[in-house]
CSV table of C-alpha atoms in Angstrom, one decimal:
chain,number,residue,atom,x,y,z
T,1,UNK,CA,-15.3,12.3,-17.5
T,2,UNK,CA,-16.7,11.2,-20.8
T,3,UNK,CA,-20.4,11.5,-21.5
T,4,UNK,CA,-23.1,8.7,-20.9
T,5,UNK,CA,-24.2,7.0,-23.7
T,6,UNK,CA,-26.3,4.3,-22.8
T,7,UNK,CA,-28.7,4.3,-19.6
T,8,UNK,CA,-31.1,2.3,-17.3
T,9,UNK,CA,-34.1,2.5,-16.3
T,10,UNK,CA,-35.1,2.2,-12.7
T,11,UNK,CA,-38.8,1.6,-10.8
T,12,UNK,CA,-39.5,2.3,-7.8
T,13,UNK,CA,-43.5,2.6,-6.5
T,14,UNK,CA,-44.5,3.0,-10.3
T,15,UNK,CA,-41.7,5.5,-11.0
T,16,UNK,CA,-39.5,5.4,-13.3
T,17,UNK,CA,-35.8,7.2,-13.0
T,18,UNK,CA,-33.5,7.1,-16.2
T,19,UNK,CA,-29.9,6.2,-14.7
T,20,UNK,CA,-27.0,7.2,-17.0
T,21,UNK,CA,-24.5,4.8,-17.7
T,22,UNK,CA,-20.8,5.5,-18.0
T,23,UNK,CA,-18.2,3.3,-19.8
T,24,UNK,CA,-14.9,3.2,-19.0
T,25,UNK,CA,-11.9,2.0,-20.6
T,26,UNK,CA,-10.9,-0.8,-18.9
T,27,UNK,CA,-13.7,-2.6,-16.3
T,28,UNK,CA,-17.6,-3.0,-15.9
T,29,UNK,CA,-19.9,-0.1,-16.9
T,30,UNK,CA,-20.8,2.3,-14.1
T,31,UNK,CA,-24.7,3.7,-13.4
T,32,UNK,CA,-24.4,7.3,-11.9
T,33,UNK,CA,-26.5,7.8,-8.9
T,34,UNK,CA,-25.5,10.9,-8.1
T,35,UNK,CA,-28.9,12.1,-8.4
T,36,UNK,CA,-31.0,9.5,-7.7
T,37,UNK,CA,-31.5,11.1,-4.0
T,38,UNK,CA,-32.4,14.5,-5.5
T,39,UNK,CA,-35.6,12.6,-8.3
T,40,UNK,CA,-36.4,9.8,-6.1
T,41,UNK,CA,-35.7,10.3,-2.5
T,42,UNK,CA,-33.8,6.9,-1.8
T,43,UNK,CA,-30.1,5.7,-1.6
T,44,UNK,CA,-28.0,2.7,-2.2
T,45,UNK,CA,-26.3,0.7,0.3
T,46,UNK,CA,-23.1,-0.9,-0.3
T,47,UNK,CA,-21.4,-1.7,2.7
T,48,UNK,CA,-17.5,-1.4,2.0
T,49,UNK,CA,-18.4,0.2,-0.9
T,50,UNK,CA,-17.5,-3.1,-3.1
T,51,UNK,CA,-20.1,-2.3,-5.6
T,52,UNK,CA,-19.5,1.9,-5.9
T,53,UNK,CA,-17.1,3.7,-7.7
T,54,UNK,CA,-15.9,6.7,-5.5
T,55,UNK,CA,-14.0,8.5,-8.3
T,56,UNK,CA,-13.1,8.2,-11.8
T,57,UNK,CA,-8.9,8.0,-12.4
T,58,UNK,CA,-6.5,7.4,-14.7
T,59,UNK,CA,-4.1,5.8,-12.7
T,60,UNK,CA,-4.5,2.1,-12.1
T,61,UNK,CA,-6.9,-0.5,-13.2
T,62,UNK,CA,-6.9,-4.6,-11.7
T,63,UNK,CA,-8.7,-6.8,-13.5
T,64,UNK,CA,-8.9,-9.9,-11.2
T,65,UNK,CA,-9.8,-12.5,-12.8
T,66,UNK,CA,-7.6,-11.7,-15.6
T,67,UNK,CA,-4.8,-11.1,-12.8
T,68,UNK,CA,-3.8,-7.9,-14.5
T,69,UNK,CA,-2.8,-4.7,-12.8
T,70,UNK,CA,-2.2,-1.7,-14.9
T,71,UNK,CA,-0.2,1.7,-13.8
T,72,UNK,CA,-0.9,4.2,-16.5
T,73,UNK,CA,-1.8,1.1,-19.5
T,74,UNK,CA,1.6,-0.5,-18.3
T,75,UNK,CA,1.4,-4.4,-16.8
T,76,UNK,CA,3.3,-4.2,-13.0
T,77,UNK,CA,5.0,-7.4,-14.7
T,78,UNK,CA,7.4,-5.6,-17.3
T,79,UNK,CA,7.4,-2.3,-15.2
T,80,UNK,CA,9.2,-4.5,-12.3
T,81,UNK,CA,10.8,-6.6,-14.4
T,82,UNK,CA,12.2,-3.9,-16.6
T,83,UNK,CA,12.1,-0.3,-14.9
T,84,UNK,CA,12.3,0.4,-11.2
T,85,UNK,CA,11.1,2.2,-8.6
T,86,UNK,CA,12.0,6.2,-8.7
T,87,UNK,CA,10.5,5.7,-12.8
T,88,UNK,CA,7.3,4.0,-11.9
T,89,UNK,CA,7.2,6.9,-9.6
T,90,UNK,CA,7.5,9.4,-12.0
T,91,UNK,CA,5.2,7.2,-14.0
T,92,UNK,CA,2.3,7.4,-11.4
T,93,UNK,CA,3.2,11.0,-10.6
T,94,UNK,CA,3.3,12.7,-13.7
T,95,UNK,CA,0.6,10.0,-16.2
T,96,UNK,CA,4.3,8.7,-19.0
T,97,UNK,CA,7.3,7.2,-18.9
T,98,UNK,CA,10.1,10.0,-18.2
T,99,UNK,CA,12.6,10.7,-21.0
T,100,UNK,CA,16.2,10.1,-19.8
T,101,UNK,CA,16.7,13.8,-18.7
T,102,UNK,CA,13.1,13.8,-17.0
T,103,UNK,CA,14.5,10.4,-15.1
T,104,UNK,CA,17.7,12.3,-14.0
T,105,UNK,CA,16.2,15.3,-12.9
T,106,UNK,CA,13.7,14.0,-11.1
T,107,UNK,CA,15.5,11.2,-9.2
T,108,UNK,CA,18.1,14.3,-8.2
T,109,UNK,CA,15.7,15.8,-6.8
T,110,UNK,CA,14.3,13.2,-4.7
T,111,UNK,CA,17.5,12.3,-3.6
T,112,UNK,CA,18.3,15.9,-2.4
T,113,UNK,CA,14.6,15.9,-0.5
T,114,UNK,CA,15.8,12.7,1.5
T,115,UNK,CA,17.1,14.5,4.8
T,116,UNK,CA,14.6,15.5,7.6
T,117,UNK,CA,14.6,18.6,9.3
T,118,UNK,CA,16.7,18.5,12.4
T,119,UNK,CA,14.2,19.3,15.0
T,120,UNK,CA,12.3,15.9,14.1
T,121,UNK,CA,15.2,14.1,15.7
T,122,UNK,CA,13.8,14.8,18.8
T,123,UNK,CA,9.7,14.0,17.9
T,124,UNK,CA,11.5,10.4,17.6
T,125,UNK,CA,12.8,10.4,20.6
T,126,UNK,CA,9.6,11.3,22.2
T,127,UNK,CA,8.4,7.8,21.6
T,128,UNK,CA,9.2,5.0,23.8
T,129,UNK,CA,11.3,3.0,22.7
T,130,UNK,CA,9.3,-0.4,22.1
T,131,UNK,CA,6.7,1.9,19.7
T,132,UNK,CA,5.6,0.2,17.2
T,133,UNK,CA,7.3,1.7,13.6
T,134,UNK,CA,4.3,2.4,12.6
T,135,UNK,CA,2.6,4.3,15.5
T,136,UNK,CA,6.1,6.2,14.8
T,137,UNK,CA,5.2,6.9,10.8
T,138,UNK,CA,1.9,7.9,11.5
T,139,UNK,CA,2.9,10.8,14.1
T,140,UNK,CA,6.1,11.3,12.6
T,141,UNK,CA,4.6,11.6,8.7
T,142,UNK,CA,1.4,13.6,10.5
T,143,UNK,CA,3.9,16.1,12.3
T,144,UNK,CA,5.5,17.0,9.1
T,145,UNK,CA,2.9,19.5,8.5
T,146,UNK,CA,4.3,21.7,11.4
T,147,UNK,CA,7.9,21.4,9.5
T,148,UNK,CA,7.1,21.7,5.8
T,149,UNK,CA,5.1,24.6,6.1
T,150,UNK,CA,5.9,26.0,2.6
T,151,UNK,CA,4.3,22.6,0.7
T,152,UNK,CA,0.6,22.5,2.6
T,153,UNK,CA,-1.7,24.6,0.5
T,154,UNK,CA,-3.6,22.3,-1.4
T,155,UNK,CA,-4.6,24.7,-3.9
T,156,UNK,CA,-1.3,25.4,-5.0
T,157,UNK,CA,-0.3,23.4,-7.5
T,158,UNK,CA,3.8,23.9,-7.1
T,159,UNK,CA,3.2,23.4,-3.2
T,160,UNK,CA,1.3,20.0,-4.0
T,161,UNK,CA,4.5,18.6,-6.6
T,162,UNK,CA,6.6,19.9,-3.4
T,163,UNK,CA,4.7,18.1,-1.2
T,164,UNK,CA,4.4,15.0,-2.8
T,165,UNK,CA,8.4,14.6,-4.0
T,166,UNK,CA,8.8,15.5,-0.2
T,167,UNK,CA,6.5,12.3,1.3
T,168,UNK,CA,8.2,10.1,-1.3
T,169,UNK,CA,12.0,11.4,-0.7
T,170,UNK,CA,11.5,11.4,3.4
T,171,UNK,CA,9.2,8.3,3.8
T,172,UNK,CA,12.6,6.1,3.5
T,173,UNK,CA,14.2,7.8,5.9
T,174,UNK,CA,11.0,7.8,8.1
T,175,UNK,CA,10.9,4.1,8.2
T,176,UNK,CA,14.3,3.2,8.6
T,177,UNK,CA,14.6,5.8,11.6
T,178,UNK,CA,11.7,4.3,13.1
T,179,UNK,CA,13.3,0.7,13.0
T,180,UNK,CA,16.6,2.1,14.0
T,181,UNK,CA,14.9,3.7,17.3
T,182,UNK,CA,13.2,0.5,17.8
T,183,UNK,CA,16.0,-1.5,18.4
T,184,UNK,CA,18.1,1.6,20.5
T,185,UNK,CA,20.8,2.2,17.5
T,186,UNK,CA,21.5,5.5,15.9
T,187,UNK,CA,19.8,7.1,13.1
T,188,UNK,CA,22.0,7.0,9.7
T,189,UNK,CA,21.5,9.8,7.6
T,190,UNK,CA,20.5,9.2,3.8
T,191,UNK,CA,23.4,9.9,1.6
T,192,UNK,CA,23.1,11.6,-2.1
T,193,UNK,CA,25.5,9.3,-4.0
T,194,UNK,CA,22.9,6.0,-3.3
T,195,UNK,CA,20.1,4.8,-5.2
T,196,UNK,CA,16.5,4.9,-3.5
T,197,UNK,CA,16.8,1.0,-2.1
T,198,UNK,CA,20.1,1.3,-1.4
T,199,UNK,CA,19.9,4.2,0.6
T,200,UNK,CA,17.1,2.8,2.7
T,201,UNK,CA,18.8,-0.6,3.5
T,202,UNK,CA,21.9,1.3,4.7
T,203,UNK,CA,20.1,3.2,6.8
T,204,UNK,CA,18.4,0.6,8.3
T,205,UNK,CA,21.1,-1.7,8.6
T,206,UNK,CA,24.4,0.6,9.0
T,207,UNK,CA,25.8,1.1,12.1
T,208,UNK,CA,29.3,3.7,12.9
T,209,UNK,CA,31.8,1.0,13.7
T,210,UNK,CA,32.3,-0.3,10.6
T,211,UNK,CA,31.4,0.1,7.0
T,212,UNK,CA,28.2,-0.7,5.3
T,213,UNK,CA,28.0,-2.1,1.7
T,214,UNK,CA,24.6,-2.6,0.1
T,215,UNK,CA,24.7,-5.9,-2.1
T,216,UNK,CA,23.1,-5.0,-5.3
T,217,UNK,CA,21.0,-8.4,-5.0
T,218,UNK,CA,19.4,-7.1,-2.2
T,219,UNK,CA,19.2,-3.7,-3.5
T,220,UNK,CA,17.2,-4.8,-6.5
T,221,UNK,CA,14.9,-7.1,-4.3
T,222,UNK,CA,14.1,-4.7,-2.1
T,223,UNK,CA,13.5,-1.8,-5.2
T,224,UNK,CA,10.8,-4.6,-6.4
T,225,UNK,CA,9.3,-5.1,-3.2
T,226,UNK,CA,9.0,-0.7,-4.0
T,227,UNK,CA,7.4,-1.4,-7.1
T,228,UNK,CA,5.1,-4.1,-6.4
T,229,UNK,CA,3.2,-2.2,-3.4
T,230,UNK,CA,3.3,1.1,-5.3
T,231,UNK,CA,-0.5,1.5,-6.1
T,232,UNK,CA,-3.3,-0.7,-6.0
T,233,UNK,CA,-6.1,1.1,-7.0
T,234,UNK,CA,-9.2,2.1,-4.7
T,235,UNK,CA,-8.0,0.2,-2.0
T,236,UNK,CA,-8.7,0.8,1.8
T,237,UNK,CA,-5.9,3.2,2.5
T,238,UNK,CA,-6.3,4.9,-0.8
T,239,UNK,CA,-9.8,5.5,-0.2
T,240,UNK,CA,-8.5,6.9,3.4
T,241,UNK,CA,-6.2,9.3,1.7
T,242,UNK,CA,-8.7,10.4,-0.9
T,243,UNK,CA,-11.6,10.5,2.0
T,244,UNK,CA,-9.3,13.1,4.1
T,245,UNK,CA,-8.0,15.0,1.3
T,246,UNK,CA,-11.7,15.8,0.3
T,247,UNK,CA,-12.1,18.2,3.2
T,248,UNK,CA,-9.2,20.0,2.3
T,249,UNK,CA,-6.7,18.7,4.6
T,250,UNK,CA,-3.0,19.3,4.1
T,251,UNK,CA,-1.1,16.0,2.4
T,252,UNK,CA,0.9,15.4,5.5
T,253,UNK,CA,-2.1,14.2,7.5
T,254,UNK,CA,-3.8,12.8,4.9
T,255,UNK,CA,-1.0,10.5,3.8
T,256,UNK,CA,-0.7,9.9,7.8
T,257,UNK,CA,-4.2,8.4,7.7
T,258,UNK,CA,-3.2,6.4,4.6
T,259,UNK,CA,-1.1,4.7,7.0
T,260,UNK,CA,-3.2,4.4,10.4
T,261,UNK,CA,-5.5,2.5,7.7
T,262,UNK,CA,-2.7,0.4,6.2
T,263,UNK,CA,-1.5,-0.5,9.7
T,264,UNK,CA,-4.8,-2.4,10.1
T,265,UNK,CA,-3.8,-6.6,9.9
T,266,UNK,CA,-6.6,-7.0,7.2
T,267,UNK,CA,-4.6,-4.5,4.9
T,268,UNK,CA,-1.1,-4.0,5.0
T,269,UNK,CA,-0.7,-6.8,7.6
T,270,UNK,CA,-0.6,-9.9,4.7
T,271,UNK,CA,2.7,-10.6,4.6
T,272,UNK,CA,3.5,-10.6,8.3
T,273,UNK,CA,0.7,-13.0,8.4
T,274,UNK,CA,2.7,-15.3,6.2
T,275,UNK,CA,5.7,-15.1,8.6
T,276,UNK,CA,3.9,-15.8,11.7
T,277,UNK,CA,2.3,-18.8,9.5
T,278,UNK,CA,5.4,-19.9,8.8
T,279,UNK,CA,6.5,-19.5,12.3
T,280,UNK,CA,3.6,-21.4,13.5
T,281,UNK,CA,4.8,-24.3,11.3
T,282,UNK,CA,8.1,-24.5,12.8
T,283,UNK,CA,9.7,-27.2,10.6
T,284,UNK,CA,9.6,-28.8,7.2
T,285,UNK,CA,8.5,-32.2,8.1
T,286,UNK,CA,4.8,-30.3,9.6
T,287,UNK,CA,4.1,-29.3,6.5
T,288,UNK,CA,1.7,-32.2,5.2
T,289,UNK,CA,-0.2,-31.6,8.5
T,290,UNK,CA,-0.9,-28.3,8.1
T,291,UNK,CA,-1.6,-28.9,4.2
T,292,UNK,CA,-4.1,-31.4,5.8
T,293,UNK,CA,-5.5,-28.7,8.0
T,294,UNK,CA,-5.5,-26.2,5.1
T,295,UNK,CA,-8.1,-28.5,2.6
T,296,UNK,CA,-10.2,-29.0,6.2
T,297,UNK,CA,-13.3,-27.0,5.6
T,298,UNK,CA,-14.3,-27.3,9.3
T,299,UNK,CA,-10.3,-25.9,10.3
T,300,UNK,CA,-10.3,-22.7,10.5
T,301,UNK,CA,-6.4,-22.9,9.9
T,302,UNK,CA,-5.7,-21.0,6.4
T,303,UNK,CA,-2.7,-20.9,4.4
T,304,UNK,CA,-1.9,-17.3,4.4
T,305,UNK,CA,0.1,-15.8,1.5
T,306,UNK,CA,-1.6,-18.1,-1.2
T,307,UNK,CA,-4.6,-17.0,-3.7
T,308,UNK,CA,-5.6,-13.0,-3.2
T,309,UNK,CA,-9.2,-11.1,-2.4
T,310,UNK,CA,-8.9,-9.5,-5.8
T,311,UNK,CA,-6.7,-11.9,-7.7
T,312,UNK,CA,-9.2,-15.1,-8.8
T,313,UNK,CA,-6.4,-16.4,-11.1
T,314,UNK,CA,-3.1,-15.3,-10.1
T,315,UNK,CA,-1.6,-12.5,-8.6
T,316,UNK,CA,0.1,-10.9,-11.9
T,317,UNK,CA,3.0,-9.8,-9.1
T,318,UNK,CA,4.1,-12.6,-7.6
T,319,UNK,CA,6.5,-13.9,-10.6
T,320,UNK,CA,8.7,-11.0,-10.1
T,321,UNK,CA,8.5,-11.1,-6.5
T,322,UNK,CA,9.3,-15.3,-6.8
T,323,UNK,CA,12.4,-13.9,-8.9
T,324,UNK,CA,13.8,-11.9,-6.5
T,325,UNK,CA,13.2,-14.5,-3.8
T,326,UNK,CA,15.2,-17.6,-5.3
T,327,UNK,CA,18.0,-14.7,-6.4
T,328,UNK,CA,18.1,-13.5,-2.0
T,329,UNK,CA,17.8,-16.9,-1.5
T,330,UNK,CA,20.4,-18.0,-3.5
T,331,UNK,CA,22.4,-15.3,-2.1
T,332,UNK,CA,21.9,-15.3,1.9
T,333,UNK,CA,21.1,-19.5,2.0
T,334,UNK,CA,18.2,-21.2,4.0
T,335,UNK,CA,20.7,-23.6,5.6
T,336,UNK,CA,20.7,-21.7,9.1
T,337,UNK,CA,17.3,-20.2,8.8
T,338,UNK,CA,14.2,-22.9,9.5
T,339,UNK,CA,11.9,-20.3,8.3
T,340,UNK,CA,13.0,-19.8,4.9
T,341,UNK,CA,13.6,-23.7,4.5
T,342,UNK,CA,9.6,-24.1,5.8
T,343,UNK,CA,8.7,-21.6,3.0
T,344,UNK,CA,10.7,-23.2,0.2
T,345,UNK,CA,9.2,-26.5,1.3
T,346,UNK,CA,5.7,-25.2,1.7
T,347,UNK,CA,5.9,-23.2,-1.9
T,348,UNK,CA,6.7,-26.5,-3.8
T,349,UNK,CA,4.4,-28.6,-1.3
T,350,UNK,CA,1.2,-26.1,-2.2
T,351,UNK,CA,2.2,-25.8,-6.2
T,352,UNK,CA,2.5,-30.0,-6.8
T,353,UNK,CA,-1.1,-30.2,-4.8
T,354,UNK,CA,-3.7,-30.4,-7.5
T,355,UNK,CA,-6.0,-29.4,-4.7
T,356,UNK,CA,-4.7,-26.0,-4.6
T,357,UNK,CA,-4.1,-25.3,-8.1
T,358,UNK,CA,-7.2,-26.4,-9.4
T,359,UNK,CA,-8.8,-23.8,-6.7
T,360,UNK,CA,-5.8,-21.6,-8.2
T,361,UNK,CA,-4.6,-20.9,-4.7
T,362,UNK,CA,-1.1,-20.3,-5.8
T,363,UNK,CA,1.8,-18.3,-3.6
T,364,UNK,CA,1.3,-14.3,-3.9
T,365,UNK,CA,3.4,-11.2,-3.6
T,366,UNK,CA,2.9,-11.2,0.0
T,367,UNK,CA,4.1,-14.9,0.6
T,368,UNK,CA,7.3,-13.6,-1.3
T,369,UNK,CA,8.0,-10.6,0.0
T,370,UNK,CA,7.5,-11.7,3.3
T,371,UNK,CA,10.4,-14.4,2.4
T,372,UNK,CA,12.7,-11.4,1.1
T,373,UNK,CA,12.5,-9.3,4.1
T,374,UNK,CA,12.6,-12.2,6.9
T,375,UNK,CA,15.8,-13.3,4.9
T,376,UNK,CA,17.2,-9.7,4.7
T,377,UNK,CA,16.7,-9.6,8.4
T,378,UNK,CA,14.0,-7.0,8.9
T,379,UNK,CA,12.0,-8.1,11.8
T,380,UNK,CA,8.0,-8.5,10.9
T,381,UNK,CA,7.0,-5.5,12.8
T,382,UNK,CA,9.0,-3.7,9.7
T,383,UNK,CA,7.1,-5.0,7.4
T,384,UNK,CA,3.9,-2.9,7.1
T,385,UNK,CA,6.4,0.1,7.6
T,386,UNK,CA,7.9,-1.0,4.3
T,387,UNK,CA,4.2,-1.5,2.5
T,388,UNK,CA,3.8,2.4,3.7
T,389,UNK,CA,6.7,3.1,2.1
T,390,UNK,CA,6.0,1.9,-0.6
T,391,UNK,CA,2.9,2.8,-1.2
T,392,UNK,CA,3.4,6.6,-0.5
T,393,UNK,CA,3.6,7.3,-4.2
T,394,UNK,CA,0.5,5.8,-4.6
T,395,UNK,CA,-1.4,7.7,-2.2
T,396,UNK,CA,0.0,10.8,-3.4
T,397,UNK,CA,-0.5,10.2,-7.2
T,398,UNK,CA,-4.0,9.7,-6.0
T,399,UNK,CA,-4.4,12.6,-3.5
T,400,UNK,CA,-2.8,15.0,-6.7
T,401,UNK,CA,-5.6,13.5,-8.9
T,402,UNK,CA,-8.2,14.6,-7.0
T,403,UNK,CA,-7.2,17.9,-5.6
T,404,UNK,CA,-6.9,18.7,-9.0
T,405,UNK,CA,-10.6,16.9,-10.1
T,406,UNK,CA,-13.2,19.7,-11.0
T,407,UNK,CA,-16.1,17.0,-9.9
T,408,UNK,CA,-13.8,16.8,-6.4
T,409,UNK,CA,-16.4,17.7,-3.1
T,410,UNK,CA,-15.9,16.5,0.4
T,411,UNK,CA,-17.1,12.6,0.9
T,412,UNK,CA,-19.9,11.9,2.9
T,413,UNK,CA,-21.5,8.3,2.5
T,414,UNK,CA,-25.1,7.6,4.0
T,415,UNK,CA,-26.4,5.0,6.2
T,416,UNK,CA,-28.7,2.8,6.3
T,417,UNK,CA,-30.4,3.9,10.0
T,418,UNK,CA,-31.8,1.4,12.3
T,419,UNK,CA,-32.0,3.0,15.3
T,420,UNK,CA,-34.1,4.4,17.4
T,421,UNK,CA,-36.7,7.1,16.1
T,422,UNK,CA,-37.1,10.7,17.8
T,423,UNK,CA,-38.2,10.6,21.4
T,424,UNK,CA,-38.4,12.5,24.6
T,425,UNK,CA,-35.8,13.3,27.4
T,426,UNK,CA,-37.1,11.4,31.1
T,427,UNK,CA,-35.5,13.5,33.9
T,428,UNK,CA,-33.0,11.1,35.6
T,429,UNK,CA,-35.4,10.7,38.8
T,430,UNK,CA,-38.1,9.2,36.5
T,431,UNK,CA,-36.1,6.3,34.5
């Protein structure tokens, strides 16, 4: 962390505390308050911590109302647009771009980390069978400390870069076991001669009677959907992770928690909100009505997948995501799928309504991405699987960062207490 230049000045009760201010690169300054307990006996209170920085990182930065979102100085717009997945990995990982031979090496060995040891067949079959995929992931990915036993000493650094191309090379497999179990079909094994995306939509979809071929539409889609959900900052789940791994906990279970907080509908659930939007719909010709209902202050009806929390202009994602929509689209047809013609009709509905582009409510990544993986044929409980999937890289880049932070110490926010004050125990014959 760089040192504090400027500072502030704060009263409380005639006293005065100097507050040193930090300056980032990228975003609004920062007053340090980490001793304002210790001089002046008081604490903040930010609930959600929307106003507090946690950490410092080098990792990602969103400015909102720009709608920018930075891995490493890099826009997400040219890194989906031009890289992919495994690379941004590396990217997030490692801080630069991987040379050629960096690239090859390390996608090898992520590909050769894909396979889960044998025994864990059997902790997915201890599930019943209409589990949710993610109450899978989060035992499954947990239980992986008892398997991996040689990658779970935080303070090794070649145990942690073990770890981590372990989560990223097995979460695939993970997920797409979880869906396979779901729906009472085998498990397909992760083959060495497939790309990342490819891989995973073969083992999701293949089945042993026949032959599975991975269109390399779909294959790219679904490698942007990757990218797109990589990392996101100090989000809730990254918190999660960074909150767990502050006690020391192995990556495993910390990543595990990463998800139990993603699972949450007001997190990772966006997209399958769009779906069930779109479900609720039901046909093209209800659209104005429910464009009606949407401009209806007093409806509580909301058009979910358009405008974003942090995004006040647009969400700098979306384009690529719209890209690989009209290309799946394109590919698989709307023709027999009401859905997909409900979203195409609602996307060109919302976008020619001045209403919400002057409130710059426009279609984001999770109205897209919920139209790529409906028309792929995932079913929407797979869909916040996926996000945790994806986002595994960014939890680990995160969880690397600060194991390896000097100013790292076990989190413990403060409250703001409003309950009752000390007082005595009444036997239980005198209450």
């Amino acid at each position: 962390m760089a040192e504090s230049k400027k500072s502030a000045t704060l009263s409380i009760d005639g006293n005065t505390y100097d507050l040193p201010i930090f300056s980032p690169t990228a975003g609004p300054d920062v007053l340090d308050i980490r001793k304002l307990y210790a001089q002046a006996g008081v604490f903040t209170y930010d609930p959600g911590f929307t106003s507090t920085a946690s950490c410092d990182s080098t990792i990602t930065f969103i400015d909102g109302d720009k709608g920018e979102l930075l891995h490493r100085g890099y826009p997400i717009d040219q890194l989906a647009g031009q890289s992919h997945y495994l690379e941004v990995c590396y990217l997030l990982l490692y801080g630069e771009l991987p040379s050629a031979k960096q690239l090859e090496d390390f996608e090898l060995t992520i590909t050769h980390h894909t396979m889960l040891h044998e025994q864990m067949v059997n902790f997915f079959r201890g599930f019943r069978r209409d589990a949710h995929p993610m109450a899978i992931m989060v035992g499954v990915v947990g239980a992986m400390s008892a398997f991996y036993h040689d990658s779970t000493d935080v303070a090794d650094e070649r145990q942690r870069e073990i770890a981590s191309h372990r989560l990223i090379a097995k979460m695939p497999t993970i997920a797409a076991w979880a869906y396979k179990y779901s729906i009472g079909q085998p498990f397909v094994y992760p083959r060495n001669d497939l790309d990342y995306s490819s891989n995973f939509l073969r083992m999701c979809f293949s089945v042993p009677a026949e032959d599975y071929e991975v269109n390399p539409i779909l294959s790219r889609a679904m490698d942007r959907i990757f990218t797109l959900h990589a990392d996101h900052e100090q989000n809730a789940s990254t918190s999660t992770v960074r909150l767990a791994s502050s006690s020391g906990a192995n990556p495993f279970a910390c990543v595990a928690a990463g998800i139990a907080c993603l699972w949450g509908p007001a997190h990772g659930g966006a997209n399958q909100a769009c779906l069930e939007m779109l479900n609720e719909i039901g046909t093209p010709d209800r659209i104005p009505e429910f464009i009606a209902r949407a401009k209806d202050k007093n409806d509580p009806f909301r058009l979910m997948g358009f405008g974003h929390r942090v995004y006040k202009n647009f969400d700098p994602r979306a384009t690529v995501m719209k890209q690989s929509a009209d290309e799946v689209l394109d590919l698989l047809g709307v023709e027999n799928n009401p859905i997909l013609q409900v979203a195409k009709e609602l996307e060109a509905a919302a976008l020619n309504d001045p209403y919400f582009t002057e409130k710059k409510l426009f279609p984001n990544v999770d109205f897209y991405s919920g139209i790529i993986l409906e028309a792929m044929g995932f079913p929407t409980s797979m869909f916040t699987p996926i996000f945790a999937l994806s986002r595994t890289v960014g939890w680990v880049s995160q969880w690397k960062e600060m194991i390896a932070d000097p100013q790292n110490k076990i989190g413990r926010p403060r409250q703001l207490y409003f309950g009752d004050t000390a007082r005595d125990y009444v036997d239980i014959e005198n209450r």
